[in-house]
């Protein structure tokens, strides 16, 4: 049987593996892309990574060796996945995320963004559950949640201003088609981080989109995660996010939005990973990394190769995708594809999740061969 995975190595990663093999402590960061239901195909790999290879035993070894915490970097559904990885029980939280994502979205034809926003808010609450404190200050890990704040052309909060917002987004699409850096007029990139996280590699500008880094805490993780997945015109924006509460704070203050999906500027998180000391393991649903959500319509715009030099990208192989019941991985078009018949969609998505365990097995086998097992 052909392998269920493709493994694409940057030049620095390839040299490291050829000379030293690959150990868990070599990994310094794991990105997780936006992409909605596409992230479900990584469930098996996520479970293996965070419960086994990078699980509790590894975190203990990592601490004993003085290796820096593992950074978990996510936008949209990727942020939800990485929050699950940051929990005290990744196995249970990943299962809860998958169940919620597959079964709670039982929309009917004609559903509006208000209903979708309500469902997604409830999903985030269910995924976080009692884990907020663990997610914002995970043991041996650091969580980074990507969000976008809409600037003046998109700063319309009232329903009657929806047409103005639509014009603003149309203008952003045109501007991005000319030059990605023109998005700086429309968005400010916000990264909500575990307090004290190593974000120096992000603080030096790597494009012209302004970047702001704020702390996560138990008060704001729900809204930060919801905002990270708030796709324009599919969900409502998150209008405010609580500021992390200082020890001597007398009251809760808020960051004013509107806040939108983190994938708008950083769809597949094409970031300057080459600035990091270690290797970056990237479980992904595609063999290419697209910078922004609007860039998926521009086939030539991909991640800079030099930024990806230390990246190990693991994605489904074409043969594996063709073997799935729907001959494709889940995506948002499935709601319309199956005409909102959830008795068809849900089993299809559940089947893809079960099949994703093959990706975990094949990745584990690849590691064994690398390290002489």
PDB file of C-alpha atoms in Angstrom, residues 207-368:
ATOM      1  CA  UNK A 207       6.291  42.278   5.931  1.00  0.00           C
ATOM      2  CA  UNK A 208       4.521  45.639   6.070  1.00  0.00           C
ATOM      3  CA  UNK A 209       1.431  44.391   7.859  1.00  0.00           C
ATOM      4  CA  UNK A 210       1.669  45.814  11.398  1.00  0.00           C
ATOM      5  CA  UNK A 211       2.038  43.137  14.083  1.00  0.00           C
ATOM      6  CA  UNK A 212       0.904  43.535  17.676  1.00  0.00           C
ATOM      7  CA  UNK A 213       1.569  40.959  20.407  1.00  0.00           C
ATOM      8  CA  UNK A 214      -0.721  40.636  23.419  1.00  0.00           C
ATOM      9  CA  UNK A 215      -0.968  38.148  26.267  1.00  0.00           C
ATOM     10  CA  UNK A 216      -3.485  35.364  26.572  1.00  0.00           C
ATOM     11  CA  UNK A 217      -5.237  34.620  29.821  1.00  0.00           C
ATOM     12  CA  UNK A 218      -8.275  32.693  30.981  1.00  0.00           C
ATOM     13  CA  UNK A 219     -10.463  35.784  30.435  1.00  0.00           C
ATOM     14  CA  UNK A 220      -9.686  36.259  26.751  1.00  0.00           C
ATOM     15  CA  UNK A 221      -8.830  32.858  25.286  1.00  0.00           C
ATOM     16  CA  UNK A 222     -12.454  32.130  24.321  1.00  0.00           C
ATOM     17  CA  UNK A 223     -12.835  35.376  22.370  1.00  0.00           C
ATOM     18  CA  UNK A 224      -9.335  35.159  20.884  1.00  0.00           C
ATOM     19  CA  UNK A 225     -10.070  31.667  19.531  1.00  0.00           C
ATOM     20  CA  UNK A 226     -13.494  32.710  18.247  1.00  0.00           C
ATOM     21  CA  UNK A 227     -12.020  35.784  16.554  1.00  0.00           C
ATOM     22  CA  UNK A 228      -9.268  33.669  15.006  1.00  0.00           C
ATOM     23  CA  UNK A 229     -11.956  31.679  13.163  1.00  0.00           C
ATOM     24  CA  UNK A 230     -14.368  34.520  12.336  1.00  0.00           C
ATOM     25  CA  UNK A 231     -14.480  34.421   8.535  1.00  0.00           C
ATOM     26  CA  UNK A 232     -15.893  37.678   7.105  1.00  0.00           C
ATOM     27  CA  UNK A 233     -19.526  37.412   5.958  1.00  0.00           C
ATOM     28  CA  UNK A 234     -19.704  33.828   7.270  1.00  0.00           C
ATOM     29  CA  UNK A 235     -19.439  34.853  10.937  1.00  0.00           C
ATOM     30  CA  UNK A 236     -19.783  38.158  12.731  1.00  0.00           C
ATOM     31  CA  UNK A 237     -16.574  39.836  13.871  1.00  0.00           C
ATOM     32  CA  UNK A 238     -15.643  39.741  17.542  1.00  0.00           C
ATOM     33  CA  UNK A 239     -16.084  43.360  18.612  1.00  0.00           C
ATOM     34  CA  UNK A 240     -13.871  43.312  21.692  1.00  0.00           C
ATOM     35  CA  UNK A 241     -11.402  41.007  23.434  1.00  0.00           C
ATOM     36  CA  UNK A 242     -10.546  41.321  27.125  1.00  0.00           C
ATOM     37  CA  UNK A 243      -7.051  42.470  27.968  1.00  0.00           C
ATOM     38  CA  UNK A 244      -4.998  40.009  29.979  1.00  0.00           C
ATOM     39  CA  UNK A 245      -5.594  40.856  33.606  1.00  0.00           C
ATOM     40  CA  UNK A 246      -2.593  42.190  35.510  1.00  0.00           C
ATOM     41  CA  UNK A 247      -2.182  41.060  39.124  1.00  0.00           C
ATOM     42  CA  UNK A 248      -2.985  44.536  40.444  1.00  0.00           C
ATOM     43  CA  UNK A 249      -5.802  45.306  37.977  1.00  0.00           C
ATOM     44  CA  UNK A 250      -8.963  46.756  39.525  1.00  0.00           C
ATOM     45  CA  UNK A 251     -11.159  46.084  36.494  1.00  0.00           C
ATOM     46  CA  UNK A 252     -11.253  44.248  33.199  1.00  0.00           C
ATOM     47  CA  UNK A 253     -10.402  46.379  30.179  1.00  0.00           C
ATOM     48  CA  UNK A 254     -10.900  45.442  26.543  1.00  0.00           C
ATOM     49  CA  UNK A 255      -9.155  45.679  23.201  1.00  0.00           C
ATOM     50  CA  UNK A 256     -11.625  47.204  20.738  1.00  0.00           C
ATOM     51  CA  UNK A 257     -12.123  45.428  17.395  1.00  0.00           C
ATOM     52  CA  UNK A 258     -13.520  44.444  15.032  1.00  0.00           C
ATOM     53  CA  UNK A 259     -11.459  41.236  15.116  1.00  0.00           C
ATOM     54  CA  UNK A 260     -11.503  38.777  12.226  1.00  0.00           C
ATOM     55  CA  UNK A 261     -10.091  35.454  11.111  1.00  0.00           C
ATOM     56  CA  UNK A 262      -6.334  35.121  11.620  1.00  0.00           C
ATOM     57  CA  UNK A 263      -6.051  33.436   8.232  1.00  0.00           C
ATOM     58  CA  UNK A 264      -6.948  36.580   6.299  1.00  0.00           C
ATOM     59  CA  UNK A 265      -3.351  37.769   6.425  1.00  0.00           C
ATOM     60  CA  UNK A 266      -1.718  34.448   7.362  1.00  0.00           C
ATOM     61  CA  UNK A 267      -3.771  31.627   5.850  1.00  0.00           C
ATOM     62  CA  UNK A 268      -1.110  28.923   6.022  1.00  0.00           C
ATOM     63  CA  UNK A 269       1.192  30.859   8.344  1.00  0.00           C
ATOM     64  CA  UNK A 270       4.002  31.505   5.867  1.00  0.00           C
ATOM     65  CA  UNK A 271       6.250  33.022   8.529  1.00  0.00           C
ATOM     66  CA  UNK A 272      10.024  33.612   8.859  1.00  0.00           C
ATOM     67  CA  UNK A 273      10.675  30.251  10.497  1.00  0.00           C
ATOM     68  CA  UNK A 274      14.313  30.432   9.420  1.00  0.00           C
ATOM     69  CA  UNK A 275      14.841  32.851  12.335  1.00  0.00           C
ATOM     70  CA  UNK A 276      14.215  30.014  14.807  1.00  0.00           C
ATOM     71  CA  UNK A 277      17.081  27.884  16.106  1.00  0.00           C
ATOM     72  CA  UNK A 278      15.418  24.486  15.763  1.00  0.00           C
ATOM     73  CA  UNK A 279      13.302  22.643  13.227  1.00  0.00           C
ATOM     74  CA  UNK A 280       9.654  23.409  12.503  1.00  0.00           C
ATOM     75  CA  UNK A 281       7.298  20.444  12.109  1.00  0.00           C
ATOM     76  CA  UNK A 282       4.329  21.431   9.993  1.00  0.00           C
ATOM     77  CA  UNK A 283       1.387  18.986   9.781  1.00  0.00           C
ATOM     78  CA  UNK A 284      -0.556  20.402   6.845  1.00  0.00           C
ATOM     79  CA  UNK A 285      -3.442  19.436   4.592  1.00  0.00           C
ATOM     80  CA  UNK A 286      -1.693  20.681   1.403  1.00  0.00           C
ATOM     81  CA  UNK A 287       1.799  20.312  -0.091  1.00  0.00           C
ATOM     82  CA  UNK A 288       2.177  24.078  -0.499  1.00  0.00           C
ATOM     83  CA  UNK A 289       2.045  26.986   1.942  1.00  0.00           C
ATOM     84  CA  UNK A 290      -0.062  29.964   0.841  1.00  0.00           C
ATOM     85  CA  UNK A 291       0.638  33.265   2.681  1.00  0.00           C
ATOM     86  CA  UNK A 292      -2.836  34.857   3.015  1.00  0.00           C
ATOM     87  CA  UNK A 293      -6.432  33.709   2.529  1.00  0.00           C
ATOM     88  CA  UNK A 294      -6.785  36.087  -0.406  1.00  0.00           C
ATOM     89  CA  UNK A 295      -3.635  34.593  -1.961  1.00  0.00           C
ATOM     90  CA  UNK A 296      -5.303  31.228  -2.547  1.00  0.00           C
ATOM     91  CA  UNK A 297      -6.753  32.793  -5.680  1.00  0.00           C
ATOM     92  CA  UNK A 298      -3.216  33.749  -6.786  1.00  0.00           C
ATOM     93  CA  UNK A 299      -1.493  30.456  -7.588  1.00  0.00           C
ATOM     94  CA  UNK A 300       1.955  32.002  -7.933  1.00  0.00           C
ATOM     95  CA  UNK A 301       2.011  33.475  -4.424  1.00  0.00           C
ATOM     96  CA  UNK A 302       3.596  30.926  -2.084  1.00  0.00           C
ATOM     97  CA  UNK A 303       5.832  30.953   0.993  1.00  0.00           C
ATOM     98  CA  UNK A 304       9.391  32.133   0.496  1.00  0.00           C
ATOM     99  CA  UNK A 305      11.692  29.075   0.217  1.00  0.00           C
ATOM    100  CA  UNK A 306      14.325  30.642   2.485  1.00  0.00           C
ATOM    101  CA  UNK A 307      11.715  31.058   5.252  1.00  0.00           C
ATOM    102  CA  UNK A 308      10.881  27.360   4.972  1.00  0.00           C
ATOM    103  CA  UNK A 309      14.469  26.102   5.057  1.00  0.00           C
ATOM    104  CA  UNK A 310      14.110  24.496   8.512  1.00  0.00           C
ATOM    105  CA  UNK A 311      10.566  23.180   7.953  1.00  0.00           C
ATOM    106  CA  UNK A 312       9.431  19.538   7.828  1.00  0.00           C
ATOM    107  CA  UNK A 313       6.044  19.627   6.102  1.00  0.00           C
ATOM    108  CA  UNK A 314       3.873  16.517   6.450  1.00  0.00           C
ATOM    109  CA  UNK A 315       0.705  16.368   4.350  1.00  0.00           C
ATOM    110  CA  UNK A 316      -1.688  13.796   2.838  1.00  0.00           C
ATOM    111  CA  UNK A 317      -0.388  12.071  -0.286  1.00  0.00           C
ATOM    112  CA  UNK A 318      -2.495  12.292  -3.484  1.00  0.00           C
ATOM    113  CA  UNK A 319      -3.017   8.517  -3.322  1.00  0.00           C
ATOM    114  CA  UNK A 320      -4.343   8.771   0.227  1.00  0.00           C
ATOM    115  CA  UNK A 321      -6.724  11.600  -0.684  1.00  0.00           C
ATOM    116  CA  UNK A 322      -8.000   9.610  -3.675  1.00  0.00           C
ATOM    117  CA  UNK A 323      -8.689   6.646  -1.368  1.00  0.00           C
ATOM    118  CA  UNK A 324     -10.987   8.626   0.932  1.00  0.00           C
ATOM    119  CA  UNK A 325     -14.728   7.906   0.588  1.00  0.00           C
ATOM    120  CA  UNK A 326     -15.371  11.310  -0.998  1.00  0.00           C
ATOM    121  CA  UNK A 327     -11.984  11.198  -2.848  1.00  0.00           C
ATOM    122  CA  UNK A 328     -11.175  14.523  -1.198  1.00  0.00           C
ATOM    123  CA  UNK A 329     -10.511  15.856   2.271  1.00  0.00           C
ATOM    124  CA  UNK A 330     -13.408  17.610   4.077  1.00  0.00           C
ATOM    125  CA  UNK A 331     -13.964  21.282   3.261  1.00  0.00           C
ATOM    126  CA  UNK A 332     -16.630  23.954   3.714  1.00  0.00           C
ATOM    127  CA  UNK A 333     -18.118  23.271   0.283  1.00  0.00           C
ATOM    128  CA  UNK A 334     -19.412  19.965   1.701  1.00  0.00           C
ATOM    129  CA  UNK A 335     -22.317  21.740   3.369  1.00  0.00           C
ATOM    130  CA  UNK A 336     -23.650  22.670  -0.076  1.00  0.00           C
ATOM    131  CA  UNK A 337     -22.246  19.567  -1.798  1.00  0.00           C
ATOM    132  CA  UNK A 338     -24.451  17.364   0.400  1.00  0.00           C
ATOM    133  CA  UNK A 339     -27.302  19.900   0.291  1.00  0.00           C
ATOM    134  CA  UNK A 340     -27.149  20.364   4.079  1.00  0.00           C
ATOM    135  CA  UNK A 341     -27.995  16.670   4.502  1.00  0.00           C
ATOM    136  CA  UNK A 342     -25.970  16.031   7.635  1.00  0.00           C
ATOM    137  CA  UNK A 343     -26.825  12.327   7.610  1.00  0.00           C
ATOM    138  CA  UNK A 344     -24.492  12.164   4.582  1.00  0.00           C
ATOM    139  CA  UNK A 345     -21.909  14.802   5.518  1.00  0.00           C
ATOM    140  CA  UNK A 346     -21.286  13.670   9.099  1.00  0.00           C
ATOM    141  CA  UNK A 347     -20.394  10.034   8.256  1.00  0.00           C
ATOM    142  CA  UNK A 348     -18.143  11.284   5.425  1.00  0.00           C
ATOM    143  CA  UNK A 349     -16.231  13.556   7.789  1.00  0.00           C
ATOM    144  CA  UNK A 350     -16.071  10.872  10.493  1.00  0.00           C
ATOM    145  CA  UNK A 351     -14.696   8.412   7.965  1.00  0.00           C
ATOM    146  CA  UNK A 352     -11.973  10.895   6.947  1.00  0.00           C
ATOM    147  CA  UNK A 353     -11.006  11.266  10.617  1.00  0.00           C
ATOM    148  CA  UNK A 354     -10.740   7.486  11.045  1.00  0.00           C
ATOM    149  CA  UNK A 355      -8.647   7.208   7.881  1.00  0.00           C
ATOM    150  CA  UNK A 356      -6.354   9.969   9.174  1.00  0.00           C
ATOM    151  CA  UNK A 357      -4.907   7.457  11.633  1.00  0.00           C
ATOM    152  CA  UNK A 358      -2.990   6.036   8.666  1.00  0.00           C
ATOM    153  CA  UNK A 359      -1.075   9.319   8.462  1.00  0.00           C
ATOM    154  CA  UNK A 360       0.017   8.897  12.079  1.00  0.00           C
ATOM    155  CA  UNK A 361       1.144   5.313  11.447  1.00  0.00           C
ATOM    156  CA  UNK A 362       3.124   6.274   8.347  1.00  0.00           C
ATOM    157  CA  UNK A 363       4.775   9.226  10.083  1.00  0.00           C
ATOM    158  CA  UNK A 364       5.747   6.988  13.016  1.00  0.00           C
ATOM    159  CA  UNK A 365       7.218   4.441  10.578  1.00  0.00           C
ATOM    160  CA  UNK A 366       9.188   7.212   8.833  1.00  0.00           C
ATOM    161  CA  UNK A 367      10.648   8.285  12.173  1.00  0.00           C
ATOM    162  CA  UNK A 368      11.621   4.702  13.001  1.00  0.00           C
TER     163      UNK A 368
END
